[in-house]
Structure formats: C-alpha cells, structure tokens
XYZ file of N, CA and C in Angstrom:
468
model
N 2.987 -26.966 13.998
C 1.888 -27.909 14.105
C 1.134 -27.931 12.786
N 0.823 -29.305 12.619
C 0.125 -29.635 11.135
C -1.662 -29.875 11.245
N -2.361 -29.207 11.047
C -3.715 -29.416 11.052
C -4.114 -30.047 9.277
N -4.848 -31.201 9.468
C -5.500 -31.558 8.628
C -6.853 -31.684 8.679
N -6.870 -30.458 7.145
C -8.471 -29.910 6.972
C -9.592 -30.749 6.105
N -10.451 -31.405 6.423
C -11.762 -31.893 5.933
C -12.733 -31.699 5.983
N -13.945 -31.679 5.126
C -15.330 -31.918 5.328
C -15.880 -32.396 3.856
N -17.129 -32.092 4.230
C -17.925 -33.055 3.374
C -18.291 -34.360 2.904
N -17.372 -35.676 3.907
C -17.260 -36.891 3.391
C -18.407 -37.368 3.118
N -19.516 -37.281 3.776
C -20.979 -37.568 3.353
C -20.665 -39.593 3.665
N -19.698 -39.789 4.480
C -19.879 -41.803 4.878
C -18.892 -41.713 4.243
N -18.259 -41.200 3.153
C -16.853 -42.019 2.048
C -15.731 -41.057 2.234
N -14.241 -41.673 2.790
C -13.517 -41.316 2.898
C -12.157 -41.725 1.731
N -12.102 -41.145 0.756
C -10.959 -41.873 -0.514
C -10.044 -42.045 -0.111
N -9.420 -43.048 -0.365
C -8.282 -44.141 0.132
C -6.894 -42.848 0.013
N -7.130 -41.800 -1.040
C -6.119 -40.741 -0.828
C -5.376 -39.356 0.022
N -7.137 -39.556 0.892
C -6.855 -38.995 2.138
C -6.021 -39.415 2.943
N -5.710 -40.778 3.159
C -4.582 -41.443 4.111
C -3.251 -40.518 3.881
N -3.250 -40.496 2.788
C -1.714 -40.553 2.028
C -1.803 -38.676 2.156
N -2.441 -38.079 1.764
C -2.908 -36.957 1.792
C -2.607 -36.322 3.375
N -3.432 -37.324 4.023
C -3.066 -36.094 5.351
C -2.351 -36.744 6.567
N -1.482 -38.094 5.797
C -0.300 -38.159 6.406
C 1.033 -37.336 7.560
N 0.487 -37.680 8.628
C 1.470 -36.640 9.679
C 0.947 -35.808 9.788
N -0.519 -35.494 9.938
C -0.915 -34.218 10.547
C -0.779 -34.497 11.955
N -0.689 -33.437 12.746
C -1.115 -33.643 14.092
C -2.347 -34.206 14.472
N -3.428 -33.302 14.182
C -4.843 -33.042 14.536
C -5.791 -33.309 13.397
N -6.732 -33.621 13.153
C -7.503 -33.530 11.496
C -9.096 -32.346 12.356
N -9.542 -32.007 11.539
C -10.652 -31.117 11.665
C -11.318 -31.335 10.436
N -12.639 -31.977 10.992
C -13.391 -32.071 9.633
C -15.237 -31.034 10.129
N -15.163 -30.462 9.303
C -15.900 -29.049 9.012
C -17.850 -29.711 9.124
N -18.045 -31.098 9.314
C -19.288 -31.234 9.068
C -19.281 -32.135 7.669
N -21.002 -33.013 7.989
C -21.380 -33.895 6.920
C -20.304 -34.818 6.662
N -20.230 -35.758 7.757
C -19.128 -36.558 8.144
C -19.899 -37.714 7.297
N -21.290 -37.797 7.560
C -21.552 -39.432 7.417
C -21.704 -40.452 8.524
N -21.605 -41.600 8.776
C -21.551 -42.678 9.723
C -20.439 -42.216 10.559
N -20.553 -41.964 12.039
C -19.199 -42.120 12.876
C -18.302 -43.145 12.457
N -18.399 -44.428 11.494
C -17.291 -45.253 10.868
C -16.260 -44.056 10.311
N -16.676 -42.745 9.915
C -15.959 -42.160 9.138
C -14.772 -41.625 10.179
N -15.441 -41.094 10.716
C -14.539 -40.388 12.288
C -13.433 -41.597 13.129
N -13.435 -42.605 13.325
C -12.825 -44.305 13.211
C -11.585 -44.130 12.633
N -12.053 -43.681 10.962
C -10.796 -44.116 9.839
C -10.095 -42.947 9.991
N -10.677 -41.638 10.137
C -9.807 -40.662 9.538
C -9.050 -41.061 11.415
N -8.989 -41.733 12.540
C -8.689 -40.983 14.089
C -7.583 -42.382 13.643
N -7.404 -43.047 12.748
C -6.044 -43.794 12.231
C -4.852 -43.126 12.260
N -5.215 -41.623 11.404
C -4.253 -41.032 11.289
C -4.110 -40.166 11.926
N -4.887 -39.502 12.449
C -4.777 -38.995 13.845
C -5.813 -38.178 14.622
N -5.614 -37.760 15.629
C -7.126 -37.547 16.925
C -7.747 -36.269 15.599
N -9.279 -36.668 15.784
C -10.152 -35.679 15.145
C -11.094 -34.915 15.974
N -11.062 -33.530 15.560
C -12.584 -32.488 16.275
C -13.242 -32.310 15.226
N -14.405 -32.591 15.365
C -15.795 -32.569 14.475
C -16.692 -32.175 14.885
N -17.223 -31.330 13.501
C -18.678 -30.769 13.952
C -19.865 -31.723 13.514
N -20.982 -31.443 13.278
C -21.986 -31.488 13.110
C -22.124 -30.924 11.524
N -22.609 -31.916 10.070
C -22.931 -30.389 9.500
C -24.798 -30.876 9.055
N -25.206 -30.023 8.031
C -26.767 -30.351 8.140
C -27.243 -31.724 7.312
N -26.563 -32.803 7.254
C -27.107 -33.916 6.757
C -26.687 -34.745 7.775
N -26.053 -34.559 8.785
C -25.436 -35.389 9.908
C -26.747 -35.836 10.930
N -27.713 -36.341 10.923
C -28.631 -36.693 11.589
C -28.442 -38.243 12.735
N -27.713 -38.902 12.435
C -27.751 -40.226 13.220
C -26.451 -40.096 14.102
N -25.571 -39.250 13.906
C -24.513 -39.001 15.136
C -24.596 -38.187 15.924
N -23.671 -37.678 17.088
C -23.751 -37.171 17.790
C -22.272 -36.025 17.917
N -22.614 -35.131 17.139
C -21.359 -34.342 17.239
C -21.486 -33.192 18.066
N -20.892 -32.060 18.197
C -21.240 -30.864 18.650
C -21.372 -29.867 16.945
N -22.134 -28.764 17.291
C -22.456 -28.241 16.474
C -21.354 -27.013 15.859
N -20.614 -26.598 16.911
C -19.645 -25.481 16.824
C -18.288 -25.932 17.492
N -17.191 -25.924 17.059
C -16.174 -26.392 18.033
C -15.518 -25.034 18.217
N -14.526 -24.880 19.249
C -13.817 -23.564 19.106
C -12.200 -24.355 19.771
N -11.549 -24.322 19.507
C -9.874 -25.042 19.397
C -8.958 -23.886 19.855
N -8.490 -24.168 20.639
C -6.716 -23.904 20.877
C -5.593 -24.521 20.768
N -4.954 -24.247 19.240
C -3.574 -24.436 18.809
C -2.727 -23.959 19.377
N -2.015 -23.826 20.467
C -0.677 -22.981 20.469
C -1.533 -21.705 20.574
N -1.126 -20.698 19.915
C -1.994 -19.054 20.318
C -2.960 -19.228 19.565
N -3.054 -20.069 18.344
C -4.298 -19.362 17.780
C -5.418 -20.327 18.322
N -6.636 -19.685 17.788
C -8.133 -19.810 17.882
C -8.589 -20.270 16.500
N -9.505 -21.495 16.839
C -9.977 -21.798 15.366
C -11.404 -22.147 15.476
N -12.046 -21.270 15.118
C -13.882 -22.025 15.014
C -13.872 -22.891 13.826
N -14.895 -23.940 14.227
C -15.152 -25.013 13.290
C -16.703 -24.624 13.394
N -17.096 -25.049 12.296
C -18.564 -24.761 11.961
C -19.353 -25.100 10.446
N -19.882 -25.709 10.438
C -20.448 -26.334 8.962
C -20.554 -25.542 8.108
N -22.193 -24.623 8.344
C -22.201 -23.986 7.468
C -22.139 -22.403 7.842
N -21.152 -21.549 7.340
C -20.920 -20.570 7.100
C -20.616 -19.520 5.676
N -21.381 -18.672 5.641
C -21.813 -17.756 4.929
C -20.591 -16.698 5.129
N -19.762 -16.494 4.185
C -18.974 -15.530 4.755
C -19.156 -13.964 4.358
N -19.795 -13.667 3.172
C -20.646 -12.645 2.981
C -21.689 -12.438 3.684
N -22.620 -13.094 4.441
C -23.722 -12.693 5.420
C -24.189 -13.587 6.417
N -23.201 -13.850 7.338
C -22.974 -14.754 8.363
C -24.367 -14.932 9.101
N -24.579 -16.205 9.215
C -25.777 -15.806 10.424
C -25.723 -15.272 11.774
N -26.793 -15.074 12.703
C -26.640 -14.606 13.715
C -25.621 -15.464 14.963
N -25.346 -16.795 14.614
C -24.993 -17.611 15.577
C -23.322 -17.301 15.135
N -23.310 -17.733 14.018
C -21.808 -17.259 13.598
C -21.245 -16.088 13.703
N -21.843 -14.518 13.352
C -21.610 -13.361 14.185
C -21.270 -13.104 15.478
N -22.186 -13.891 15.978
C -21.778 -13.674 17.930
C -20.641 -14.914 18.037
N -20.341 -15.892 17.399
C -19.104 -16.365 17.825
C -17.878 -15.645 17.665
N -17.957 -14.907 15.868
C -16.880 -14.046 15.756
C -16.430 -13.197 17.227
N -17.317 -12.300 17.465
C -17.078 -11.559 17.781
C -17.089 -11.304 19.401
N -17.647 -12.787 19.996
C -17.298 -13.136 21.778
C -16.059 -13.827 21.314
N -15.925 -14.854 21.011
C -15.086 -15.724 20.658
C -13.713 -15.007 19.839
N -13.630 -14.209 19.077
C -12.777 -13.794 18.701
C -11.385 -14.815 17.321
N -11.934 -15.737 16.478
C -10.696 -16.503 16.537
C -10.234 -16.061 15.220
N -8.971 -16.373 15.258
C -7.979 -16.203 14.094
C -8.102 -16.725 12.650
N -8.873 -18.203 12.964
C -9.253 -18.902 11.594
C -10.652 -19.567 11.566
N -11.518 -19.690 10.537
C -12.514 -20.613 10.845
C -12.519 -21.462 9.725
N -12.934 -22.403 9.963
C -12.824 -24.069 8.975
C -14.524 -23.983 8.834
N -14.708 -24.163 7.689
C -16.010 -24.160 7.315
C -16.186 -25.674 6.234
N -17.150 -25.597 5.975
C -17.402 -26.689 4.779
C -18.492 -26.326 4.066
N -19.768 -27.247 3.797
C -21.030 -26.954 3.226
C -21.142 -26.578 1.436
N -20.246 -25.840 1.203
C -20.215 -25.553 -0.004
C -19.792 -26.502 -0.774
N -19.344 -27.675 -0.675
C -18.296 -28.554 -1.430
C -16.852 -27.846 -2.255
N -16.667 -26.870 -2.075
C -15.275 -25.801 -2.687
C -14.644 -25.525 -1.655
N -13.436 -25.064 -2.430
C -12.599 -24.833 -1.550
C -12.715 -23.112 -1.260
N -12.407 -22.922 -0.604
C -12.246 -21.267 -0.059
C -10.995 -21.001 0.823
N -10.648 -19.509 0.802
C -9.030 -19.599 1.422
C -9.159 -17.528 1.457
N -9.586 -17.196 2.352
C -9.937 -15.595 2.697
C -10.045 -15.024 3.517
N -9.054 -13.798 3.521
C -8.954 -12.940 5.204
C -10.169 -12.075 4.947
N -10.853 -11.979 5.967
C -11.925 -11.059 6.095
C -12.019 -10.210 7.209
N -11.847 -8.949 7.507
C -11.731 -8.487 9.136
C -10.861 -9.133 9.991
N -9.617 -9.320 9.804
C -8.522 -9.507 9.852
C -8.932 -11.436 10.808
N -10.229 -11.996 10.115
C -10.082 -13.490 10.293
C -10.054 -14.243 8.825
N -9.286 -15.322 8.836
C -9.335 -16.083 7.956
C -9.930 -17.357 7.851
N -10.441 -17.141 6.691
C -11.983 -17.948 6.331
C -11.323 -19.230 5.457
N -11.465 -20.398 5.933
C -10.998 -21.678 4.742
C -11.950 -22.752 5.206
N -12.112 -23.077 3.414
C -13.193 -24.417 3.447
C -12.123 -25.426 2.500
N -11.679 -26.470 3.031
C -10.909 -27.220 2.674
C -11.585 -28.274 1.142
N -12.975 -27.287 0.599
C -13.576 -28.463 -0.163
C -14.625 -29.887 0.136
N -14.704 -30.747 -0.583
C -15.263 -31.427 -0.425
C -14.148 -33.041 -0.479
N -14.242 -33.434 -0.021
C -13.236 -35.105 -0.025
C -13.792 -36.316 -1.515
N -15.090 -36.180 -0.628
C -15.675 -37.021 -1.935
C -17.049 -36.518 -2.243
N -17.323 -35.565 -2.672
C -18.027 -35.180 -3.280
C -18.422 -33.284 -4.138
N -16.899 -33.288 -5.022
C -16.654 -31.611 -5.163
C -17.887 -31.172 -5.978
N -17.977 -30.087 -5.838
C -19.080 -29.175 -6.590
C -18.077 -28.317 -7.314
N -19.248 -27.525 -8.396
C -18.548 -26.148 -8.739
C -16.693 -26.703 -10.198
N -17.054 -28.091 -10.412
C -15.745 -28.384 -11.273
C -14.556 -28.497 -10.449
N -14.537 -28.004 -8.934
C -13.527 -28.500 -8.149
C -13.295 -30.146 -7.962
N -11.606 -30.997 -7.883
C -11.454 -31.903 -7.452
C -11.923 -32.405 -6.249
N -12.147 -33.780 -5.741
C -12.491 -33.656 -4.081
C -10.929 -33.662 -3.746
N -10.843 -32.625 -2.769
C -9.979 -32.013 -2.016
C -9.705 -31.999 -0.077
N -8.617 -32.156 0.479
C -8.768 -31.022 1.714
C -7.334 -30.721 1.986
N -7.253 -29.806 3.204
C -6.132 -29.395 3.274
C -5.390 -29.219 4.347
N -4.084 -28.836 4.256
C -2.892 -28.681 5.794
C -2.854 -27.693 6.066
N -2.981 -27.456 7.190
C -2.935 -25.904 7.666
C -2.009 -26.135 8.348
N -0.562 -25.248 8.449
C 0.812 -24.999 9.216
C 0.929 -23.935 10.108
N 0.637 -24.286 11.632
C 0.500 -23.369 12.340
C 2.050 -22.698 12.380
N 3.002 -22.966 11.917
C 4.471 -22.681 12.163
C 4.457 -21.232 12.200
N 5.179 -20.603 12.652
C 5.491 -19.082 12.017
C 4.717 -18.217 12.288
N 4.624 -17.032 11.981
C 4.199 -15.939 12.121
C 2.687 -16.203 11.302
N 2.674 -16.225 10.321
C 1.524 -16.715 9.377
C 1.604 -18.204 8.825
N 0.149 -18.398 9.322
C -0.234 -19.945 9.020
C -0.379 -20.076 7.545
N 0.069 -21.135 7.033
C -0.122 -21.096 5.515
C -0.580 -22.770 5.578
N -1.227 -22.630 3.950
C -2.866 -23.328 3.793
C -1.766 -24.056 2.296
N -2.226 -25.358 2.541
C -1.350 -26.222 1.203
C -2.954 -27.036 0.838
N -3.883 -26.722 -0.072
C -4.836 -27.133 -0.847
C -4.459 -28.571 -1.439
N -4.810 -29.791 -1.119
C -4.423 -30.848 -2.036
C -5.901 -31.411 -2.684
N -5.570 -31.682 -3.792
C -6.617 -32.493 -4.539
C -6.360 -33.559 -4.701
N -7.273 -34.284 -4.085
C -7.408 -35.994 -4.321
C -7.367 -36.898 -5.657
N -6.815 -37.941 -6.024
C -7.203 -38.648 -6.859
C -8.852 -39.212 -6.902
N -9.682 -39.144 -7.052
C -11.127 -40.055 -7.211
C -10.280 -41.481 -7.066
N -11.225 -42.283 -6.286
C -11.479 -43.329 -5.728
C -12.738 -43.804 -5.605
C-alpha cells in the first residue's frame, strides 16, 4: 500500500503534486490545508485523511487522526515537537501506541525513529522553509519496513 504524504498547502496545491503522488492509495495531509477546495483536488487522486493544522480556521477538520493500514498505526497531527512533545501528543504515543506519525508545521522535511516510532514530516508543498524544495512524500507500507521516497516538487 502507497500512502501519499502532505502538508502545509496553506490553499495552493502545485500542479506537480498530481504527477507526484500519482497512484497512491490514500493521501494524508499533516495540517494547514487552506480552503477545503484544497481537500476536492488532492481526493482527484485519491480519498484523503486530514487534520487540522494551526492556520486552518474556516474548515472543519479533526484535530488528531489515528489510521489503520493493514497492521500498522499512523497518528496524524500538525504540530509536533519531536524533541519535547506536548502533553496531548505524549498521551497519544503512548495509549495509542502507533508505528508512524505524519507531522507537518515545520515546512521541512523530517524522516526519524525515535523509541522505536517513526517520526516523518513530508515538508511543505508550497511553501518550504529552511532552503528546502516544496516537497511531500510516499510512504510504502509493503514489507517488513515501510520505506519513505521524499520527492521535491518543481515550483509552480
């Protein structure tokens, strides 16, 4: 199974995401979607779970998602701190238990096992920080270990 990873669109989705996350199964976008128009374009290419992130004020998302792939567990959640998690994100770890969490907020990308969970922020789409491209990415549930293919967008 192909998960395609997003966040940060902030309303603008680059015409290279199409092409980009072509044949995913599922898309997961991490927060700071923008206009639900955005959630529309990317559910073209296929069904999306979305959070909430902190500039998202006029939609209606949920704030935390928690997903079942096949065996694994995936929290979705905007903003996460992975050096000093807040209290809400702590108690999900650790009732919740999941294998991966999709974060965003930072506009970078991130890709890190921590206490045997793995932490990925697929970047920003259209709007990178930090000298990063806008980016997001495929996550391959196949196999024993899920592996993470980082793509960087052309600007649009």
């Amino acid at each position: 199974m192909k998960l395609g990873l997003i966040s940060d669109t902030h309303g603008h989705v680059p015409n290279a995401v199409h092409a980009a996350l072509a044949g995913v199964d599922y898309i997961l976008h991490a927060g700071d979607v923008g206009p639900m128009d955005v959630i529309t374009e990317l559910e073209a290419i296929a069904p999306v779970h979305a959070v909430l992130g902190n500039t998202d004020y006029a939609i209606t998302l949920p704030v935390t998602r928690l997903e079942e792939f096949g065996e694994r567990t995936i929290l979705i959640h905007h903003i996460v701190d992975v050096d000093f998690p807040s209290q809400t994100v702590r108690e999900l770890l650790s009732t919740e238990k999941p294998e991966i969490v999709v974060f965003g907020h930072t506009h970078m990308p991130f890709d890190e096992l921590r206490s045997r969970i793995r932490f990925i922020n697929p970047g920003s789409a259209s709007q990178p920080r930090g000298g990063t491209a806008p980016s997001v990415a495929i996550l391959e549930l196949s196999g024993e270990t899920p592996t993470l293919q980082s793509i960087a967008l052309e600007e649009s």
